[in-house]
Amino acid sequence: MEVYQFLVQNWAETLKLAWQHAWVVAIAVAIAIATGVPIGIWITFNRKAADIVLYLAGIMMTIPSIALFGIMIPILSMIGYGVGVVPAIVALVLYSQLPIIRNTYAAIKNVDPNIIDAGLGMGMTRMQVLFKVQVPMALSVIFAGVRVAVVMSIGIGAIAAYIGAGGLGHYIFMGISQTYDTMIQAGALTVAIMAIVVDYVFGLIENRLVSKGLREG
Amino acid sequence: MIELERVTKIYPGSEVPAVDSVNLNIAEGDICILIGSSGCGKTTLMRMMNRLEPITSGFIRIGGESIMDKDVTALRRSIGYAIQQIGLFPHMTVYDNIATVPHLLGWDKKRIDERVDELLNMVQLPPDIFRFRYPRELSGGQAQRIGVTRAMATDPPVMLMDEPFGAIDPINREVLQDEFLKIQEKLKKTIVFVTHDIHEAIKMGDKIALLDAGQLVQYGTPEELLTQPKNRFVKDFVGADRALKRLNLLKVRDAMLTNPTHCHGEDPSETILEHMIENELSYLLVADREDNLKGYVNLEELQGHHGNVRDVVRPMTLTVKPEQNLKDALSKMLSYDLGIVVAMDDDGKIAGVLNSRTLVSVVGETYDERGGHWGRITTKGRII
């Protein structure tokens, strides 16, 4: 109840923080998709590259998020972006790579070789098989990876407040330093709601994009 | 239509050729079966024809042109290609699956629409119901039909089919095979058909190429493989029951005796009985004036019977058509203890009769017209 009152009283600020938060996550995920999906597709052609890329992306996930934000600061301050939105976005992009690349790679790889064979045998080029057969068939698994990346980014994005990127994490950190429980709860609750809503919206988009022929039952 | 000259395939890192210097000439309009146990190179050989497998050495010509001279995608688009049911694109509707190659060739929508409908009608899947279904909404048999239809979409003169009926249960497979043969009779495509099922090979093939360890062991008509196996391997492969397999090849028409002895329903029983005793017949066919089969009478029931034959006639419901194969005839024959089966033409008239003796002699090549006591057929036409 107190949380509700807090949010009503501070609605303008909450919206501002939510907007900042969403914006950082949106840019990060957009970049992550634009890089992760092509990388995931590319490594299906190259076994060795696949091993290396998946290994590196795996290592990235093991770095504690707060440490990764910290590491960003000295590296990016070399080009004048030590704190703020830029290191936050870079960190989130790196985190998002693993679920997106791994799902893209696995989904494309898992397309039944007989179906690829049928496509080639009928005279599709390798690229036509990739984009008319493999990618559409892999789409729902790729989407699952993107959804994981988005939800994760919204969560980890809260920590970005620590390096001055703003967002709903601001309430959490402020609440901790002021031992103001309601503020912490307000921050956590809004982050969770944002994650649920965005995941749901992505689910709707997925339903539109993935062929009915691939749906279960 | 398709000529193979010393075609060889050696996979990298392997010393034994997967396909070893195969020469083969496939005539236009023929179904050529490539058969052999798994690993014999039959699929590899077929896949070299549309360059899905690179050829190590040798030449393949289709319609007189070397396949190496053509652009690889253009070559493949000009050849129908059907594989087991799983080759359908699950994310595409039946329409889009069939339209794959027409799309690649840039046909306009109207032409594709017409072609899809025409093909669906050909395989008896009403377009209004099936056009926009997805593969997962089809039964195995329906999916298989679509797979074959897709290969025919642009009406290619040559088709490659890799066990197209492999994933189907035996009963449906028979139906699909018959349907396919009917279509082929009209379209007269040149078809290369891979299977490991000798029954399918004998049924479908105009020619059969039997491969073993990459080498062509024998190439000939099904009849030739069954009656003149070149060596022990062929003999074993076509099986010890190859005499029985010939039953699949031969039609009732080839073996039946025409104008069998029969009587009419209104004939007096006494006269007929006399005739039967005289000729040692234990049964006699009964027809009406138009030669339509009414059934048969047997000796015991005629004995002591006064009146017309029609009062003691027994019905005979299981009959065959002259164009059915002898295997069907044999199974129907076994349903009666008469040892015969009657062939009726399409308007119900008696076309001829088969007995077990003729069947045995046809497959065994020694032909003897006289049957035994049971199953004996005389060909005198109507008695009185």
Coordinates of C-alpha atoms in Angstrom, one line a residue:
Chain A
M1 CA 0.0 0.0 0.0
E2 CA 2.8 2.3 0.9
V3 CA 4.5 1.4 -2.3
Y4 CA 1.3 2.4 -4.2
Q5 CA 1.2 5.7 -2.4
F6 CA 4.8 6.3 -3.1
L7 CA 4.3 5.7 -6.8
V8 CA 1.2 7.9 -7.0
Q9 CA 3.0 10.7 -5.2
N10 CA 6.1 10.4 -7.4
W11 CA 4.4 9.5 -10.6
A12 CA 6.2 12.1 -12.8
E13 CA 9.6 11.0 -11.6
T14 CA 8.7 7.3 -11.8
L15 CA 7.7 7.8 -15.4
K16 CA 10.8 9.7 -16.2
L17 CA 13.0 6.9 -14.7
A18 CA 10.9 4.2 -16.4
W19 CA 11.4 6.0 -19.7
Q20 CA 15.2 6.2 -19.2
H21 CA 15.3 2.6 -18.2
A22 CA 13.2 1.4 -21.2
W23 CA 15.3 3.6 -23.6
V24 CA 18.6 2.1 -22.4
V25 CA 17.3 -1.4 -22.6
A26 CA 15.6 -0.8 -26.0
I27 CA 18.8 0.5 -27.6
A28 CA 20.9 -2.3 -26.0
V29 CA 18.5 -5.0 -27.2
A30 CA 18.2 -3.5 -30.7
I31 CA 22.0 -3.5 -31.0
A32 CA 22.2 -7.0 -29.5
I33 CA 19.7 -8.4 -32.0
A34 CA 21.4 -6.6 -34.9
T35 CA 24.7 -8.2 -33.9
G36 CA 23.7 -11.4 -32.2
V37 CA 21.4 -12.8 -34.9
P38 CA 23.8 -12.4 -37.8
I39 CA 26.7 -13.7 -35.7
G40 CA 24.5 -16.7 -34.7
I41 CA 23.7 -17.4 -38.4
W42 CA 27.3 -16.9 -39.5
I43 CA 28.7 -19.3 -37.1
T44 CA 26.4 -22.1 -38.4
F45 CA 28.7 -22.1 -41.4
N46 CA 31.9 -22.3 -39.4
R47 CA 32.3 -24.9 -36.7
K48 CA 35.5 -23.4 -35.2
A49 CA 34.1 -19.9 -35.1
A50 CA 31.0 -21.3 -33.4
D51 CA 33.0 -22.9 -30.6
I52 CA 35.0 -19.7 -30.0
V53 CA 32.1 -17.3 -30.2
L54 CA 29.8 -19.4 -27.9
Y55 CA 32.7 -19.8 -25.4
L56 CA 33.3 -16.0 -25.3
A57 CA 29.7 -15.2 -25.0
G58 CA 29.5 -17.8 -22.2
I59 CA 32.4 -16.2 -20.3
M60 CA 30.6 -12.8 -20.6
M61 CA 27.6 -14.2 -18.7
T62 CA 29.8 -15.4 -15.8
I63 CA 31.1 -11.9 -15.0
P64 CA 28.9 -10.4 -12.2
S65 CA 26.9 -7.6 -13.6
I66 CA 28.1 -5.0 -11.2
A67 CA 31.7 -5.9 -12.0
L68 CA 31.0 -5.6 -15.7
F69 CA 29.6 -2.1 -15.2
G70 CA 32.7 -1.3 -13.2
I71 CA 35.0 -2.7 -15.9
M72 CA 33.3 -0.5 -18.5
I73 CA 34.2 2.7 -16.7
P74 CA 38.0 2.7 -17.2
I75 CA 37.7 1.2 -20.7
L76 CA 35.1 3.6 -22.0
S77 CA 36.6 6.7 -20.2
M78 CA 39.4 6.4 -22.7
I79 CA 37.0 7.6 -25.3
G80 CA 35.2 10.0 -22.9
Y81 CA 32.2 7.9 -22.1
G82 CA 33.2 6.5 -18.7
V83 CA 29.9 6.9 -16.9
G84 CA 26.3 7.3 -17.9
V85 CA 24.2 5.7 -20.6
V86 CA 27.0 4.5 -22.9
P87 CA 28.7 2.0 -20.6
A88 CA 25.3 0.7 -19.5
I89 CA 24.3 0.0 -23.1
V90 CA 27.6 -1.6 -23.9
A91 CA 27.3 -3.9 -20.9
L92 CA 23.8 -4.9 -21.7
V93 CA 24.7 -5.6 -25.3
L94 CA 27.4 -7.9 -24.2
Y95 CA 25.1 -9.7 -21.7
S96 CA 22.5 -10.2 -24.3
Q97 CA 24.8 -11.8 -26.9
L98 CA 24.8 -15.2 -25.3
P99 CA 21.1 -16.0 -25.3
I100 CA 20.6 -14.5 -28.7
I101 CA 23.6 -16.0 -30.4
R102 CA 23.1 -19.4 -28.8
N103 CA 19.5 -19.7 -29.6
T104 CA 20.0 -18.4 -33.2
Y105 CA 22.8 -20.9 -33.7
A106 CA 21.0 -23.9 -32.2
A107 CA 17.7 -23.1 -34.0
I108 CA 19.3 -22.7 -37.5
K109 CA 21.5 -25.8 -36.9
N110 CA 18.5 -27.9 -35.8
V111 CA 16.5 -27.5 -39.0
D112 CA 16.1 -31.0 -40.4
P113 CA 18.8 -31.6 -43.0
N114 CA 16.2 -33.3 -45.2
I115 CA 14.3 -30.1 -45.5
I116 CA 17.5 -28.2 -46.4
D117 CA 18.2 -30.9 -48.9
A118 CA 14.7 -30.6 -50.4
G119 CA 15.3 -26.8 -50.8
L120 CA 18.7 -27.2 -52.4
G121 CA 17.4 -30.1 -54.6
M122 CA 14.6 -28.0 -55.9
G123 CA 17.1 -25.3 -57.0
M124 CA 17.1 -22.8 -54.1
T125 CA 20.5 -21.1 -53.6
R126 CA 22.2 -21.5 -50.2
M127 CA 21.0 -18.0 -49.3
Q128 CA 17.4 -18.7 -50.3
V129 CA 17.5 -21.9 -48.2
L130 CA 18.8 -19.8 -45.3
F131 CA 16.3 -17.0 -45.5
K132 CA 13.2 -18.7 -46.9
V133 CA 13.5 -22.0 -45.0
Q134 CA 16.0 -22.0 -42.1
V135 CA 15.4 -18.6 -40.6
P136 CA 11.6 -18.8 -40.7
M137 CA 11.7 -22.2 -39.2
A138 CA 14.2 -21.0 -36.5
L139 CA 12.3 -17.9 -35.7
S140 CA 10.4 -19.0 -32.6
V141 CA 13.6 -20.3 -30.9
I142 CA 15.5 -17.1 -31.9
F143 CA 12.6 -15.1 -30.4
A144 CA 12.8 -17.1 -27.2
G145 CA 16.5 -16.0 -27.0
V146 CA 15.5 -12.4 -27.6
R147 CA 12.9 -12.6 -24.9
V148 CA 15.4 -13.9 -22.4
A149 CA 17.8 -11.2 -23.4
V150 CA 15.1 -8.4 -23.0
V151 CA 13.9 -9.6 -19.6
M152 CA 17.4 -10.0 -18.4
S153 CA 18.4 -6.6 -19.6
I154 CA 15.5 -4.9 -17.9
G155 CA 16.6 -6.6 -14.7
I156 CA 20.3 -5.9 -15.0
G157 CA 19.5 -2.4 -16.3
A158 CA 18.5 -1.5 -12.8
I159 CA 22.2 -1.7 -11.8
A160 CA 23.1 0.8 -14.5
A161 CA 21.8 3.5 -12.2
Y162 CA 25.0 2.8 -10.2
I163 CA 27.1 4.2 -13.0
G164 CA 24.9 7.1 -13.6
A165 CA 22.7 5.8 -16.4
G166 CA 19.5 6.5 -14.5
G167 CA 16.5 4.3 -14.8
L168 CA 14.4 2.6 -12.2
G169 CA 17.5 1.3 -10.4
H170 CA 17.8 4.8 -9.1
Y171 CA 15.0 4.1 -6.6
I172 CA 16.7 0.9 -5.5
F173 CA 20.1 2.4 -4.9
M174 CA 18.6 5.5 -3.3
G175 CA 16.4 3.4 -1.1
I176 CA 19.3 1.3 0.0
S177 CA 21.5 4.3 0.9
Q178 CA 18.6 6.0 2.8
T179 CA 17.3 2.7 4.2
Y180 CA 13.9 3.7 2.8
D181 CA 12.2 0.3 2.2
T182 CA 9.2 1.7 0.3
M183 CA 11.5 3.3 -2.3
I184 CA 13.4 0.0 -2.8
Q185 CA 10.1 -1.9 -3.2
A186 CA 8.8 0.7 -5.6
G187 CA 11.9 0.4 -7.8
A188 CA 11.9 -3.4 -7.7
L189 CA 8.1 -3.6 -8.4
T190 CA 8.2 -1.3 -11.4
V191 CA 11.2 -3.1 -12.9
A192 CA 9.4 -6.4 -12.5
I193 CA 6.2 -5.0 -14.1
M194 CA 8.2 -3.6 -17.0
A195 CA 9.8 -7.0 -17.6
I196 CA 6.5 -8.8 -17.5
V197 CA 4.8 -6.3 -19.8
V198 CA 7.6 -6.2 -22.4
D199 CA 7.9 -10.0 -22.4
Y200 CA 4.1 -10.3 -23.0
V201 CA 4.4 -7.8 -25.9
F202 CA 7.2 -9.7 -27.4
G203 CA 5.1 -12.8 -27.1
L204 CA 2.4 -11.2 -29.2
I205 CA 4.9 -10.1 -31.8
E206 CA 6.3 -13.6 -31.9
N207 CA 2.8 -15.0 -32.5
R208 CA 2.4 -12.7 -35.5
L209 CA 5.8 -13.4 -37.0
V210 CA 6.1 -17.2 -36.5
S211 CA 4.3 -19.3 -39.1
K212 CA 1.1 -21.0 -38.0
G213 CA 2.5 -24.2 -39.5
L214 CA 5.1 -24.3 -36.8
R215 CA 2.7 -23.9 -33.8
E216 CA 2.1 -26.8 -31.5
G217 CA -1.2 -28.7 -31.6
Chain B
M1 CA 17.0 -39.3 -71.7
I2 CA 19.5 -39.8 -68.9
E3 CA 22.9 -41.2 -69.7
L4 CA 25.5 -42.1 -67.1
E5 CA 28.9 -42.9 -68.3
R6 CA 31.5 -44.3 -65.9
V7 CA 30.1 -42.3 -63.1
T8 CA 32.2 -42.5 -60.0
K9 CA 32.0 -41.0 -56.6
I10 CA 34.7 -41.2 -54.0
Y11 CA 34.1 -39.3 -50.8
P12 CA 37.0 -37.3 -49.5
G13 CA 39.1 -39.3 -47.1
S14 CA 37.6 -42.6 -48.3
E15 CA 39.5 -45.1 -50.5
V16 CA 36.5 -47.2 -51.6
P17 CA 34.3 -45.5 -54.1
A18 CA 30.7 -45.0 -53.0
V19 CA 29.7 -45.2 -56.6
D20 CA 32.0 -47.1 -58.9
S21 CA 32.1 -46.5 -62.6
V22 CA 28.3 -46.9 -63.3
N23 CA 27.0 -46.9 -66.8
L24 CA 23.3 -46.5 -67.2
N25 CA 20.9 -45.4 -69.9
I26 CA 17.5 -44.4 -68.9
A27 CA 14.9 -44.1 -71.7
E28 CA 12.5 -41.3 -71.9
G29 CA 9.2 -42.0 -70.1
D30 CA 10.6 -44.8 -68.1
I31 CA 10.6 -45.3 -64.3
C32 CA 14.1 -46.5 -63.5
I33 CA 14.4 -47.9 -60.0
L34 CA 17.7 -47.7 -58.2
I35 CA 17.8 -50.4 -55.6
G36 CA 20.2 -52.1 -53.2
S37 CA 20.8 -52.5 -49.6
S38 CA 21.7 -49.4 -47.5
G39 CA 25.1 -48.0 -48.3
C40 CA 25.1 -49.4 -51.8
G41 CA 25.3 -46.0 -53.4
K42 CA 21.8 -45.7 -54.8
T43 CA 21.0 -42.4 -53.2
T44 CA 24.4 -41.0 -53.9
L45 CA 24.0 -42.0 -57.5
M46 CA 20.7 -40.2 -57.7
R47 CA 21.9 -37.1 -55.9
M48 CA 24.7 -36.8 -58.5
M49 CA 22.1 -36.4 -61.2
N50 CA 21.1 -33.0 -59.9
R51 CA 24.5 -32.3 -58.5
L52 CA 23.6 -32.4 -54.9
E53 CA 26.7 -34.6 -54.7
P54 CA 29.7 -33.5 -56.8
I55 CA 30.8 -36.1 -59.3
T56 CA 34.3 -37.4 -58.8
S57 CA 34.6 -38.7 -62.4
G58 CA 32.5 -39.7 -65.3
F59 CA 29.7 -38.0 -67.2
I60 CA 26.0 -37.5 -66.7
R61 CA 23.9 -36.2 -69.6
I62 CA 20.2 -35.3 -69.4
G63 CA 18.5 -34.9 -72.7
G64 CA 21.8 -35.0 -74.4
E65 CA 23.3 -32.2 -72.4
S66 CA 26.0 -32.6 -69.8
I67 CA 24.7 -31.6 -66.4
M68 CA 28.1 -29.9 -65.7
D69 CA 27.4 -27.4 -68.5
K70 CA 24.4 -26.0 -66.9
D71 CA 24.1 -23.5 -64.0
V72 CA 23.6 -25.7 -60.9
T73 CA 20.4 -23.9 -59.6
A74 CA 18.9 -23.8 -63.2
L75 CA 19.6 -27.5 -63.5
R76 CA 17.9 -28.3 -60.2
R77 CA 14.9 -26.2 -61.0
S78 CA 14.5 -28.1 -64.3
I79 CA 14.4 -31.4 -62.5
G80 CA 11.6 -32.5 -60.1
Y81 CA 12.9 -33.6 -56.7
A82 CA 10.9 -35.5 -54.1
I83 CA 12.1 -37.0 -50.9
Q84 CA 10.4 -38.6 -48.0
Q85 CA 7.5 -36.7 -46.5
I86 CA 9.7 -34.7 -44.1
G87 CA 10.9 -32.7 -47.0
L88 CA 7.8 -30.5 -46.9
F89 CA 8.5 -27.0 -45.5
P90 CA 6.5 -27.0 -42.3
H91 CA 6.2 -23.2 -42.1
M92 CA 4.6 -23.0 -45.5
T93 CA 1.1 -23.8 -46.6
V94 CA 0.4 -26.5 -49.1
Y95 CA 0.1 -23.8 -51.7
D96 CA 3.5 -22.2 -51.0
N97 CA 5.1 -25.6 -50.8
I98 CA 3.9 -26.6 -54.3
A99 CA 4.7 -23.1 -55.6
T100 CA 8.3 -23.3 -54.5
V101 CA 9.9 -23.8 -57.9
P102 CA 7.3 -21.7 -59.8
H103 CA 8.2 -18.9 -57.4
L104 CA 11.9 -19.4 -58.0
L105 CA 11.3 -19.3 -61.7
G106 CA 9.2 -16.1 -61.3
W107 CA 5.8 -17.3 -62.5
D108 CA 3.0 -14.8 -62.1
K109 CA 0.4 -15.4 -59.4
K110 CA -2.4 -16.3 -61.7
R111 CA -0.4 -19.1 -63.4
I112 CA 0.7 -20.4 -60.0
D113 CA -2.8 -20.4 -58.7
E114 CA -4.1 -22.4 -61.7
R115 CA -1.2 -24.8 -61.5
V116 CA -1.6 -25.5 -57.8
D117 CA -5.3 -26.1 -58.2
E118 CA -4.7 -28.4 -61.1
L119 CA -2.1 -30.4 -59.2
L120 CA -4.2 -30.7 -56.1
N121 CA -7.1 -32.0 -58.2
M122 CA -4.9 -34.5 -59.9
V123 CA -4.0 -36.1 -56.5
Q124 CA -7.6 -35.8 -55.3
L125 CA -7.1 -33.3 -52.6
P126 CA -9.8 -30.6 -53.1
P127 CA -8.0 -27.3 -53.4
D128 CA -10.6 -25.4 -51.4
I129 CA -9.9 -27.6 -48.4
F130 CA -6.2 -28.2 -48.7
R131 CA -4.7 -25.1 -50.4
F132 CA -4.0 -23.2 -47.2
R133 CA -3.3 -26.1 -44.8
Y134 CA 0.1 -26.5 -43.2
P135 CA 2.0 -29.8 -43.4
R136 CA 1.3 -30.6 -39.8
E137 CA -2.5 -30.6 -40.7
L138 CA -2.0 -33.3 -43.2
S139 CA -2.1 -37.1 -42.8
G140 CA 1.1 -39.0 -43.8
G141 CA -0.5 -40.0 -47.1
Q142 CA -1.7 -36.5 -47.9
A143 CA 1.8 -35.0 -47.1
Q144 CA 3.4 -37.6 -49.4
R145 CA 1.0 -36.6 -52.2
I146 CA 1.9 -33.0 -51.7
G147 CA 5.6 -33.9 -51.8
V148 CA 5.2 -35.6 -55.1
T149 CA 3.0 -32.9 -56.4
R150 CA 5.6 -30.3 -55.5
A151 CA 8.2 -32.1 -57.5
M152 CA 5.8 -31.9 -60.5
A153 CA 4.9 -28.3 -60.1
T154 CA 6.6 -27.0 -63.2
D155 CA 5.9 -30.2 -65.2
P156 CA 9.6 -31.1 -65.4
P157 CA 10.4 -33.9 -67.9
V158 CA 12.7 -35.6 -65.4
M159 CA 12.0 -36.4 -61.8
L160 CA 14.2 -37.7 -59.0
M161 CA 12.5 -39.4 -56.2
D162 CA 14.2 -40.7 -53.1
E163 CA 12.0 -43.2 -51.4
P164 CA 9.0 -41.0 -51.8
F165 CA 6.6 -43.5 -50.2
G166 CA 9.1 -44.7 -47.6
A167 CA 7.5 -43.2 -44.5
I168 CA 4.0 -44.5 -45.2
D169 CA 2.2 -47.6 -43.8
P170 CA 2.0 -50.5 -46.2
I171 CA -1.7 -50.1 -47.0
N172 CA -1.5 -46.4 -47.9
R173 CA 1.7 -47.0 -49.7
E174 CA -0.1 -49.4 -52.1
V175 CA -2.7 -46.8 -52.7
L176 CA -0.2 -44.1 -53.4
Q177 CA 1.8 -46.3 -55.7
D178 CA -1.2 -47.1 -57.7
E179 CA -2.2 -43.5 -57.9
F180 CA 1.3 -42.5 -58.9
L181 CA 1.4 -45.2 -61.6
K182 CA -1.9 -43.9 -63.0
I183 CA -0.6 -40.4 -63.2
Q184 CA 2.6 -41.5 -64.7
E185 CA 0.7 -43.4 -67.4
K186 CA -0.6 -40.1 -68.5
L187 CA 2.4 -37.9 -68.0
K188 CA 5.1 -40.2 -69.1
K189 CA 7.9 -38.6 -67.1
T190 CA 11.4 -39.9 -67.0
I191 CA 11.8 -40.9 -63.3
V192 CA 14.7 -42.1 -61.2
F193 CA 13.3 -43.7 -58.2
V194 CA 15.3 -44.9 -55.2
T195 CA 13.9 -47.6 -53.0
H196 CA 15.2 -50.5 -50.9
D197 CA 11.9 -52.4 -51.2
I198 CA 12.1 -55.0 -53.9
H199 CA 8.3 -55.3 -54.0
E200 CA 8.0 -51.6 -54.7
A201 CA 10.7 -51.9 -57.3
I202 CA 9.0 -54.7 -59.2
K203 CA 5.7 -52.9 -59.0
M204 CA 6.8 -49.5 -60.1
G205 CA 9.8 -50.0 -62.3
D206 CA 10.0 -50.2 -66.0
K207 CA 13.7 -50.9 -65.4
I208 CA 15.5 -51.8 -62.3
A209 CA 19.1 -51.1 -61.6
L210 CA 20.5 -53.2 -58.8
L211 CA 23.5 -51.8 -57.1
D212 CA 25.9 -53.4 -54.7
A213 CA 29.0 -51.7 -53.1
G214 CA 28.7 -48.9 -55.6
Q215 CA 28.7 -51.1 -58.6
L216 CA 25.8 -51.7 -61.0
V217 CA 25.1 -55.5 -60.7
Q218 CA 22.2 -55.9 -63.1
Y219 CA 20.1 -53.5 -65.1
G220 CA 17.0 -54.7 -66.7
T221 CA 13.2 -55.0 -66.6
P222 CA 11.7 -56.5 -63.4
E223 CA 10.8 -59.6 -65.4
E224 CA 14.5 -60.0 -66.4
L225 CA 15.7 -59.7 -62.8
L226 CA 13.2 -62.2 -61.6
T227 CA 13.6 -64.8 -64.3
Q228 CA 17.2 -64.3 -65.3
P229 CA 19.1 -63.1 -62.3
K230 CA 22.7 -62.5 -63.4
N231 CA 24.4 -64.0 -60.4
R232 CA 23.9 -65.2 -56.9
F233 CA 23.7 -61.7 -55.4
V234 CA 20.8 -60.7 -57.7
K235 CA 19.1 -64.0 -57.0
D236 CA 19.4 -63.5 -53.2
F237 CA 18.3 -59.9 -53.4
V238 CA 15.2 -60.5 -55.4
G239 CA 14.5 -63.2 -52.9
A240 CA 13.8 -66.9 -52.8
D241 CA 10.1 -66.1 -53.4
R242 CA 10.8 -64.4 -56.7
A243 CA 8.4 -66.8 -58.4
L244 CA 5.7 -65.3 -56.1
K245 CA 6.9 -61.8 -57.0
R246 CA 6.1 -62.5 -60.6
L247 CA 2.5 -62.6 -59.5
N248 CA 2.8 -58.9 -59.0
L249 CA 3.9 -58.4 -62.5
L250 CA 1.4 -60.5 -64.4
K251 CA -2.2 -59.5 -65.0
V252 CA -5.2 -61.7 -64.7
R253 CA -5.7 -61.1 -68.4
D254 CA -2.4 -62.8 -69.2
A255 CA -3.3 -66.0 -67.4
M256 CA -7.1 -66.4 -67.5
L257 CA -8.9 -68.8 -69.7
T258 CA -11.6 -67.1 -71.7
N259 CA -15.1 -68.4 -72.5
P260 CA -15.3 -70.8 -69.6
T261 CA -17.9 -73.5 -69.5
H262 CA -21.1 -72.3 -67.8
C263 CA -24.8 -72.7 -67.8
H264 CA -27.8 -70.4 -67.5
G265 CA -30.1 -70.1 -64.5
E266 CA -33.1 -71.5 -66.4
D267 CA -31.3 -74.7 -67.5
P268 CA -32.8 -77.9 -66.0
S269 CA -30.8 -79.3 -63.2
E270 CA -30.8 -82.8 -64.4
T271 CA -29.1 -82.0 -67.7
I272 CA -26.5 -79.9 -66.1
L273 CA -25.8 -82.6 -63.5
E274 CA -25.3 -85.1 -66.3
H275 CA -22.9 -82.9 -68.0
M276 CA -20.9 -82.3 -64.9
I277 CA -20.6 -86.0 -64.1
E278 CA -19.6 -86.7 -67.6
N279 CA -16.9 -84.1 -67.6
E280 CA -15.8 -84.7 -64.0
L281 CA -16.8 -81.2 -62.9
S282 CA -17.5 -80.6 -59.3
Y283 CA -18.9 -77.1 -59.9
L284 CA -20.2 -75.0 -62.8
L285 CA -20.5 -71.3 -63.3
V286 CA -24.0 -69.9 -63.8
A287 CA -24.7 -66.8 -65.9
D288 CA -27.7 -65.1 -67.3
R289 CA -28.5 -64.5 -71.0
E290 CA -26.2 -61.5 -71.2
D291 CA -23.3 -63.5 -69.8
N292 CA -23.5 -61.7 -66.4
L293 CA -22.2 -63.9 -63.6
K294 CA -24.9 -65.2 -61.3
G295 CA -22.8 -67.5 -59.2
Y296 CA -22.1 -71.2 -59.3
V297 CA -23.7 -74.6 -58.6
N298 CA -21.9 -77.6 -57.1
L299 CA -22.3 -81.2 -57.7
E300 CA -23.8 -82.3 -54.4
E301 CA -26.6 -79.8 -54.5
L302 CA -27.6 -80.6 -58.0
Q303 CA -27.8 -84.3 -57.2
G304 CA -31.5 -85.3 -56.8
H305 CA -32.6 -81.7 -57.5
H306 CA -35.4 -81.2 -60.0
G307 CA -36.2 -77.9 -61.5
N308 CA -34.0 -75.1 -62.7
V309 CA -30.4 -74.5 -61.8
R310 CA -31.2 -71.0 -60.5
D311 CA -32.8 -72.5 -57.4
V312 CA -29.5 -74.0 -56.1
V313 CA -27.1 -71.3 -57.4
R314 CA -24.7 -70.0 -54.9
P315 CA -23.5 -66.4 -55.2
M316 CA -19.9 -65.6 -56.0
T317 CA -19.1 -62.1 -54.7
L318 CA -15.4 -62.1 -54.8
T319 CA -14.3 -61.6 -58.4
V320 CA -11.3 -59.9 -60.1
K321 CA -10.9 -57.6 -63.0
P322 CA -8.7 -58.6 -66.0
E323 CA -6.3 -55.8 -65.4
Q324 CA -5.7 -56.7 -61.7
N325 CA -2.5 -58.5 -61.0
L326 CA -2.3 -62.2 -60.2
K327 CA -1.4 -61.6 -56.6
D328 CA -4.8 -60.1 -55.9
A329 CA -6.4 -63.0 -57.9
L330 CA -4.6 -65.5 -55.7
S331 CA -5.8 -64.0 -52.5
K332 CA -9.4 -63.9 -53.7
M333 CA -9.1 -67.4 -55.0
L334 CA -8.1 -68.6 -51.6
S335 CA -11.4 -67.2 -50.2
Y336 CA -13.4 -70.0 -52.0
D337 CA -12.6 -73.6 -51.9
L338 CA -13.3 -73.9 -55.6
G339 CA -9.7 -73.2 -56.5
I340 CA -10.9 -70.7 -59.1
V341 CA -11.6 -67.0 -59.4
V342 CA -13.7 -65.4 -62.0
A343 CA -12.6 -62.3 -63.9
M344 CA -15.4 -59.9 -64.8
D345 CA -15.1 -57.0 -67.1
D346 CA -16.4 -53.6 -66.2
D347 CA -20.0 -54.3 -67.1
G348 CA -20.2 -57.5 -65.0
K349 CA -19.8 -60.0 -67.8
I350 CA -17.6 -63.0 -67.4
A351 CA -14.3 -62.2 -69.0
G352 CA -12.5 -65.4 -68.0
V353 CA -11.5 -67.8 -65.2
L354 CA -8.3 -68.4 -63.4
N355 CA -7.6 -71.6 -61.5
S356 CA -4.8 -72.4 -59.1
R357 CA -3.2 -74.7 -61.7
T358 CA -2.9 -71.9 -64.3
L359 CA -1.6 -69.6 -61.7
V360 CA 1.1 -72.0 -60.6
S361 CA 2.1 -72.8 -64.1
V362 CA 2.2 -69.2 -65.2
V363 CA 4.6 -68.2 -62.5
G364 CA 6.5 -71.5 -62.9
E365 CA 6.6 -71.1 -66.7
T366 CA 5.4 -74.6 -67.4
Y367 CA 1.9 -74.0 -68.6
D368 CA -0.8 -76.7 -68.4
E369 CA -4.4 -75.9 -69.4
R370 CA -5.9 -78.8 -67.6
G371 CA -6.6 -78.2 -63.9
G372 CA -7.1 -81.0 -61.4
H373 CA -10.4 -82.3 -60.2
W374 CA -11.1 -79.1 -58.3
G375 CA -10.4 -76.0 -60.2
R376 CA -10.7 -77.7 -63.5
I377 CA -11.7 -75.4 -66.3
T378 CA -13.1 -76.4 -69.6
T379 CA -13.6 -73.9 -72.3
K380 CA -16.6 -75.1 -74.2
G381 CA -18.8 -72.1 -73.6
R382 CA -22.4 -72.7 -72.8
I383 CA -23.3 -76.4 -72.5
I384 CA -26.8 -76.5 -74.0

